CSV table of C-alpha atoms and ligand atoms in Angstrom, one decimal:
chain,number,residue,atom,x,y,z
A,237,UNK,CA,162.9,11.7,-98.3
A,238,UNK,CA,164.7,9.0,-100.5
A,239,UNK,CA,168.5,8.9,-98.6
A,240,UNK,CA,170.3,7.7,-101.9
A,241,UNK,CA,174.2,8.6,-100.6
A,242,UNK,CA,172.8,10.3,-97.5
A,243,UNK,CA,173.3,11.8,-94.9
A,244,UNK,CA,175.7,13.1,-93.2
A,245,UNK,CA,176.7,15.9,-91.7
A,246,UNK,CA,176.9,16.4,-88.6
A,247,UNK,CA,177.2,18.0,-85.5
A,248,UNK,CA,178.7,18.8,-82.8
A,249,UNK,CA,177.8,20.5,-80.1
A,250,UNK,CA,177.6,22.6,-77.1
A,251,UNK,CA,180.4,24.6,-75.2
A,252,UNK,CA,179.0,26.0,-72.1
A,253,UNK,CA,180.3,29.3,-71.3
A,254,UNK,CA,182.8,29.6,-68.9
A,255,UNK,CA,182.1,27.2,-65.7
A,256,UNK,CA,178.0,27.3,-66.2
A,257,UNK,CA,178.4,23.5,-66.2
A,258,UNK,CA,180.1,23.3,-62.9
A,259,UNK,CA,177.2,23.2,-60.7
A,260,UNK,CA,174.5,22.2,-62.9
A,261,UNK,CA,173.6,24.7,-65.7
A,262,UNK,CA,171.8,27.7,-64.0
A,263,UNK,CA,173.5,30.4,-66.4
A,264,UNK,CA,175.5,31.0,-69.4
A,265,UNK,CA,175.1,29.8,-73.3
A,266,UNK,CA,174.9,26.9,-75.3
A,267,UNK,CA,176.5,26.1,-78.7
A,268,UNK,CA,175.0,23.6,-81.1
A,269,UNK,CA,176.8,23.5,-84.0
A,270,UNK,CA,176.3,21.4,-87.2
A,271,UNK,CA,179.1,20.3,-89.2
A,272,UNK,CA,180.5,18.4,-92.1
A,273,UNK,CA,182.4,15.6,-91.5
A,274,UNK,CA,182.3,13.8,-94.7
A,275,UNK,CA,186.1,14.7,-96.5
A,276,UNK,CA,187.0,15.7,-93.1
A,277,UNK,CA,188.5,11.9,-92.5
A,278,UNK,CA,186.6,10.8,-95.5
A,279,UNK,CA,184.3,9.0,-94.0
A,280,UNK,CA,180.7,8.9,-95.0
A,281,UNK,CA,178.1,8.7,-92.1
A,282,UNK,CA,175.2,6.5,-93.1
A,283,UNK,CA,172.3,5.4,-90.9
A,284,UNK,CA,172.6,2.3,-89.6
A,285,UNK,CA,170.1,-0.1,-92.1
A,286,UNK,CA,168.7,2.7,-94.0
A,287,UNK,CA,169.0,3.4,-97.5
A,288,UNK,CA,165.9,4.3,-98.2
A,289,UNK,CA,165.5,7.2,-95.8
A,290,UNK,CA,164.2,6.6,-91.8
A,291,UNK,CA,160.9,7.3,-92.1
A,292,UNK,CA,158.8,4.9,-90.1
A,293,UNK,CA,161.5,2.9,-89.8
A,294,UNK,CA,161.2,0.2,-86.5
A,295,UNK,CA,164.0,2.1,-85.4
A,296,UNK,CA,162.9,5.3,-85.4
A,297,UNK,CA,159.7,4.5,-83.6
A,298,UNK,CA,161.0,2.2,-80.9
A,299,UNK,CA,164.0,4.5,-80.1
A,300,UNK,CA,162.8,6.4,-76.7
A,301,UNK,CA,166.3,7.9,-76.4
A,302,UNK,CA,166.5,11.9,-75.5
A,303,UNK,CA,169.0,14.3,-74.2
A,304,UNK,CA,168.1,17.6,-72.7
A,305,UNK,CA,170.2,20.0,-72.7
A,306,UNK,CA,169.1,21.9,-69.6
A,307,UNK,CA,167.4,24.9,-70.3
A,308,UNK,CA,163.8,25.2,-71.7
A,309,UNK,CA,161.4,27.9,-71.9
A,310,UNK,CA,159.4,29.2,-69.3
A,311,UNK,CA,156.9,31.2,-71.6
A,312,UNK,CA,156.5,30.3,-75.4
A,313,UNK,CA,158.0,33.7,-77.3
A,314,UNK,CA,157.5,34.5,-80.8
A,315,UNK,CA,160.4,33.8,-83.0
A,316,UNK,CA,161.3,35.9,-86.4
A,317,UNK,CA,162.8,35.2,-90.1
A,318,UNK,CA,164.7,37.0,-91.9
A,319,UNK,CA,164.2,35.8,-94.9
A,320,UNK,CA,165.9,38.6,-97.0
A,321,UNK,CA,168.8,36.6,-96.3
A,322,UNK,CA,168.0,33.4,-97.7
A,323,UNK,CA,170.5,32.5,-100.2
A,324,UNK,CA,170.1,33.5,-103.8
A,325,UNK,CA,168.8,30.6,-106.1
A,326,UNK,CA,165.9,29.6,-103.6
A,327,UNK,CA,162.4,30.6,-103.8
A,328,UNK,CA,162.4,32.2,-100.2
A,329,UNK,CA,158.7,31.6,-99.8
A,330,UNK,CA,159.6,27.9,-100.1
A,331,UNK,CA,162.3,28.4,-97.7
A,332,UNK,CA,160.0,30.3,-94.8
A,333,UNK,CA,157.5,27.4,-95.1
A,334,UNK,CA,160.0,25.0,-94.6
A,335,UNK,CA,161.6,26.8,-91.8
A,336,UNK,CA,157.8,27.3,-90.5
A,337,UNK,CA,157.5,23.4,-90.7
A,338,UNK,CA,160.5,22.3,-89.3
A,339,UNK,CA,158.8,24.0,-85.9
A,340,UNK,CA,155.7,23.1,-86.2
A,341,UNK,CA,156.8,19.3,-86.2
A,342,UNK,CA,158.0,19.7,-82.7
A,343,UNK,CA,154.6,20.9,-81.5
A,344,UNK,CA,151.7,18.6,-80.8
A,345,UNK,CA,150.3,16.7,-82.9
A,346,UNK,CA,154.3,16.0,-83.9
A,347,UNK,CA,155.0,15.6,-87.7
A,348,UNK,CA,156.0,11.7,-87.3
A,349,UNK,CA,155.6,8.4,-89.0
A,350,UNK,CA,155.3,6.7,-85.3
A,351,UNK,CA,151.5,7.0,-85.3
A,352,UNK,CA,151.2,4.2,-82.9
A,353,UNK,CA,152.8,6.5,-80.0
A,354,UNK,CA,150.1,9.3,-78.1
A,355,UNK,CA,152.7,11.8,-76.9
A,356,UNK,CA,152.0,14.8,-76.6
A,357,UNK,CA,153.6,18.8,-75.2
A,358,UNK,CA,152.7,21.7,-74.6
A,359,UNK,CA,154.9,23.4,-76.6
A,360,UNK,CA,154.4,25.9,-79.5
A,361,UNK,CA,156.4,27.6,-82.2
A,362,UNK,CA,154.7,31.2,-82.4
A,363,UNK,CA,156.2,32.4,-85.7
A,364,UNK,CA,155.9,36.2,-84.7
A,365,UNK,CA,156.6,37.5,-88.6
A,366,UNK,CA,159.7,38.8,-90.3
A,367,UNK,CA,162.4,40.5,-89.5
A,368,UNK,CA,165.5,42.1,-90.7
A,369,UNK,CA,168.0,40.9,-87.7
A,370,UNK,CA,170.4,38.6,-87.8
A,371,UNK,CA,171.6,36.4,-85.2
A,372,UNK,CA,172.7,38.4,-82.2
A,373,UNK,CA,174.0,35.8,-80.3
A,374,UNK,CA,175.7,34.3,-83.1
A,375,UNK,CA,177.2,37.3,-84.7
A,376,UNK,CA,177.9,39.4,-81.5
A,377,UNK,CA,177.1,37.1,-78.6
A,378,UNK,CA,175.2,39.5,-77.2
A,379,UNK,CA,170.9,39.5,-76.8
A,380,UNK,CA,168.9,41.4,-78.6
A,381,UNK,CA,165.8,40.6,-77.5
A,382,UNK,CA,164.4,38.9,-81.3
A,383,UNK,CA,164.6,35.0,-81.3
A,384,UNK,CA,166.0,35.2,-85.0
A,385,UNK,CA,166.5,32.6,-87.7
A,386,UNK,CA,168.4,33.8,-90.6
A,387,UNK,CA,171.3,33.0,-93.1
A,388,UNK,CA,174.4,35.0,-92.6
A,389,UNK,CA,178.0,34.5,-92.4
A,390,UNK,CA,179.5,32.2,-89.5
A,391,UNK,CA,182.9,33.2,-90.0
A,392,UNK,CA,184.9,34.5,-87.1
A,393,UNK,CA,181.8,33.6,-84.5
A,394,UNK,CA,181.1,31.2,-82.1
A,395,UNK,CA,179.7,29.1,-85.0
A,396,UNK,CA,182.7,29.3,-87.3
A,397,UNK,CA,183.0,25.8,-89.1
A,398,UNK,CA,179.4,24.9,-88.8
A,399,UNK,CA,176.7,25.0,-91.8
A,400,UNK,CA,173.9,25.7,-89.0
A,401,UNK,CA,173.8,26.7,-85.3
A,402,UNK,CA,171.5,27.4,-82.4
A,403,UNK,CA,172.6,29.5,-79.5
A,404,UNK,CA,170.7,29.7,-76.6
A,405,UNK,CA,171.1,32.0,-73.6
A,406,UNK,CA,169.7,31.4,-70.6
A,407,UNK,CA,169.9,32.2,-66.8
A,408,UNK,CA,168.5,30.2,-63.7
A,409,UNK,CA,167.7,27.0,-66.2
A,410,UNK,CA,165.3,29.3,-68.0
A,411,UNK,CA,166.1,30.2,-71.8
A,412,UNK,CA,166.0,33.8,-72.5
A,413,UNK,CA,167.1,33.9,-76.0
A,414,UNK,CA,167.8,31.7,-78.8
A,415,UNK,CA,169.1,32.4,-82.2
A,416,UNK,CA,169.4,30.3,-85.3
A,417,UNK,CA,172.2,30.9,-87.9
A,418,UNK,CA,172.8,28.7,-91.1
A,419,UNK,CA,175.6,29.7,-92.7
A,420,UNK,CA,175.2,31.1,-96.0
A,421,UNK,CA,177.9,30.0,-98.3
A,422,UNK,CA,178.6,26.9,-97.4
A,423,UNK,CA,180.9,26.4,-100.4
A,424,UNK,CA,183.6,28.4,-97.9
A,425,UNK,CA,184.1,24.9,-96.5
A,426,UNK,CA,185.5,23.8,-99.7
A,427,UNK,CA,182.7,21.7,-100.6
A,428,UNK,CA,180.0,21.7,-103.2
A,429,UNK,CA,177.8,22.2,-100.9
A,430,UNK,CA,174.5,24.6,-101.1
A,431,UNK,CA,171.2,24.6,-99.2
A,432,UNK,CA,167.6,23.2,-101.0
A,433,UNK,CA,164.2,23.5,-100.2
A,434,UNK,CA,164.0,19.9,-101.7
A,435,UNK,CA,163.2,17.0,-99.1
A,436,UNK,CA,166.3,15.0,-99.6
A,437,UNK,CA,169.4,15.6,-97.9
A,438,UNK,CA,172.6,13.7,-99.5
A,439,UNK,CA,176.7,14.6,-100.2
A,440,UNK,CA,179.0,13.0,-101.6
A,441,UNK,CA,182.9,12.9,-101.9
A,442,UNK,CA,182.5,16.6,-103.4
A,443,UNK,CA,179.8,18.0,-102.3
A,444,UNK,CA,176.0,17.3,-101.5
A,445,UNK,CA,172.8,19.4,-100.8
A,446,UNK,CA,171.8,20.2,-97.2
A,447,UNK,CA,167.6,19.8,-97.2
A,448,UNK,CA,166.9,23.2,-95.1
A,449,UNK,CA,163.8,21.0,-93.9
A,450,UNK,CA,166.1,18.3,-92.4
A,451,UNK,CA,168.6,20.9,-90.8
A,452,UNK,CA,166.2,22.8,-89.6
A,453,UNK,CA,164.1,20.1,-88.0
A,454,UNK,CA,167.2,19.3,-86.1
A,455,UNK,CA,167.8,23.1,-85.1
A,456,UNK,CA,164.6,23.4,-84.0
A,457,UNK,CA,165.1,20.6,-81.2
A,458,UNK,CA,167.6,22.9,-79.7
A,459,UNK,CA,165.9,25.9,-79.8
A,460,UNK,CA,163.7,24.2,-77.7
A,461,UNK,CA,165.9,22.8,-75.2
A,462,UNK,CA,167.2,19.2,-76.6
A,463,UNK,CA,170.5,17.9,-76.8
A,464,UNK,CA,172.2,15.0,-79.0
A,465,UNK,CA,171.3,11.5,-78.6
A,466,UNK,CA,174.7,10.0,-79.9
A,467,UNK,CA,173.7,6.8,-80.4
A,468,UNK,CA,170.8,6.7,-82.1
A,469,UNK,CA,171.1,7.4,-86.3
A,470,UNK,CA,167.4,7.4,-86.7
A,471,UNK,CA,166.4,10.3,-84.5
A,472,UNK,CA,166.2,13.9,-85.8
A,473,UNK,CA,168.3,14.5,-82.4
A,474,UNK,CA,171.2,12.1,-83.8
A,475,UNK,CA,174.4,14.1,-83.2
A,476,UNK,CA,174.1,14.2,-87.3
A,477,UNK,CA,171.9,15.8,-89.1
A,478,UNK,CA,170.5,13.4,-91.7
A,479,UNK,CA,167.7,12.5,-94.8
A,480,UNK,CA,164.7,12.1,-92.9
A,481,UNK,CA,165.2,14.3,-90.0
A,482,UNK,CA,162.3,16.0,-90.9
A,483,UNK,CA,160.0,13.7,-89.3
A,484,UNK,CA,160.3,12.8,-85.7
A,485,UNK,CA,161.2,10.1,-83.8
A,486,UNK,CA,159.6,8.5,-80.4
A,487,UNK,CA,162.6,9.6,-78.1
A,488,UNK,CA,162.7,13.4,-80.2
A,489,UNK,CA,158.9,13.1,-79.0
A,490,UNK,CA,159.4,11.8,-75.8
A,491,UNK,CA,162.2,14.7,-74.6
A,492,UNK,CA,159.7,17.9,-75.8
A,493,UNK,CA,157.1,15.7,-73.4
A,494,UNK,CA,159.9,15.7,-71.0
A,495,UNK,CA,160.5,19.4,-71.4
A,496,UNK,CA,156.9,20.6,-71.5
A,497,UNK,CA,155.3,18.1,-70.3
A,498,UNK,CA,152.4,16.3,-72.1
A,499,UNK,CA,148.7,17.0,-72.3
A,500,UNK,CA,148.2,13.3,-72.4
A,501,UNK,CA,145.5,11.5,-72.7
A,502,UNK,CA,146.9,8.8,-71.0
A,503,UNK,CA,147.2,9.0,-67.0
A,504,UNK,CA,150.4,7.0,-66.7
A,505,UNK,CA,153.3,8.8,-67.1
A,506,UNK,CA,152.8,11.3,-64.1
A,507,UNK,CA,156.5,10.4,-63.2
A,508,UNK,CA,157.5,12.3,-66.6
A,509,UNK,CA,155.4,15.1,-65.9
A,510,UNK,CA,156.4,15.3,-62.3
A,511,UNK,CA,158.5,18.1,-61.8
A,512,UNK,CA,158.3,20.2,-64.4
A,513,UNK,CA,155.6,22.8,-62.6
A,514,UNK,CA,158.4,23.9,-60.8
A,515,UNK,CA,158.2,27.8,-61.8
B,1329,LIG,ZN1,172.7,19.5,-83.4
């Protein structure tokens, strides 16, 4: 968790196919893509005040900021790994429980250092096994009915230029697939770059180490529907992806309660809830 250099990375996001934005998102697909930036203009991104990683920072806890990007899920469908594809060098057992984690944190209870905050959602991660598919979406744009994370190569896709991605397809506000693609040689960017199960995610003028937990953390918030919060460095939803990203943030919190509403235990925030038994 320790953010020596850190982070920075970052992101970019979304391209709505064709008009889908034109009268309110009801069909189409969504494009998150994380990048690099640092080398790009040679400027490294730091958290604002943080030098020691986020985690339970003031900041973190008192930012209620959220996005969403529009679609959610109606019904909670099983994702897959391939893990087969996991670059070489990493223990991929490590690798599927981080990738395991990283989803978990955005059910209830959250994985957070804001212990003061009783949100809650009614969304779950259903980890449905392995599998040996790739990212459809990514790598041909086209469904294939598994909602797979994997490693494989971004190049030529949608995702060119990013180290991870999330598409989601969706029709009438409702997501019907998503997909998660990191790429798997990063070093094709022209950085030192390389993926680590390790907590800490850092770079430097040459390179760095990209914490799958961190990345995925973040990937995971679109998967399920959320969007960048640009300005707010301490949230796993910042625009980039960052050391500490891992753990979740009131606002990263408050816009899965927004999206699947909360099984509260408080009876005061029927406004948030309001609205989303719509189906
Ligand atoms: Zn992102």
């Amino acid at each position: 968790m320790r953010a020596p250099v850190a982070l920075l990375l970052a992101v970019a996001a979304l391209a709505a196919s064709g008009s889908a934005f034109a009268a309110g998102p009801s069909e189409g697909v969504l494009v998150f893509k994380t990048v690099r930036v640092a080398g790009v203009d040679g400027r490294l991104v730091s958290p604002a005040g943080s030098t020691q990683g986020s985690t339970g920072t003031a900041e973190e806890c008192r930012d209620a900021s959220f996005v969403l990007a529009g679609p959610r899920w109606k019904n909670f469908e099983d994702y897959h790994v391939n893990i087969g594809t996991a670059p070489n060098g990493l223990d991929r057992l490590r690798v599927l429980r981080d990738l395991l984690a990283a989803h978990e944190a955005w059910e209830a209870p959250f994985v957070t250092e804001c212990r003061r905050h009783r949100i809650s959602t009614s969304y779950r991660a259903r980890f449905g096994g392995l599998t040996n598919r790739t990212a459809s979406l990514v790598s041909t744009g086209r469904r294939d009915g598994v909602n797979a994370v994997a490693f494989q190569s971004l190049a030529g896709t949608v995702c060119d230029g990013a180290a991870a991605c999330v598409v989601l397809d969706f029709e009438k506000g409702r997501i019907r697939e998503a997909d998660l693609a990191f790429e798997r040689e990063l070093t094709r960017y022209g950085f030192q770059d390389f993926w680590t199960t390790d907590d800490t995610t850092w770079f430097d003028e040459t390179g760095g180490r990209w914490s799958i937990s961190d990345t995925a953390t973040h990937e995971f918030g679109h998967f399920a529907g959320l969007d960048h919060v640009d300005a707010s460095p301490a949230l796993t939803m910042y625009t980039f992806v960052h050391d500490g990203g891992q753990t979740l943030g009131l606002g990263d919190m408050l816009g899965m309660a927004a999206l699947y509403g909360s099984r509260r235990d408080r009876d005061d925030d029927r406004d948030r809830d309001r609205g989303r038994d719509d189906d």
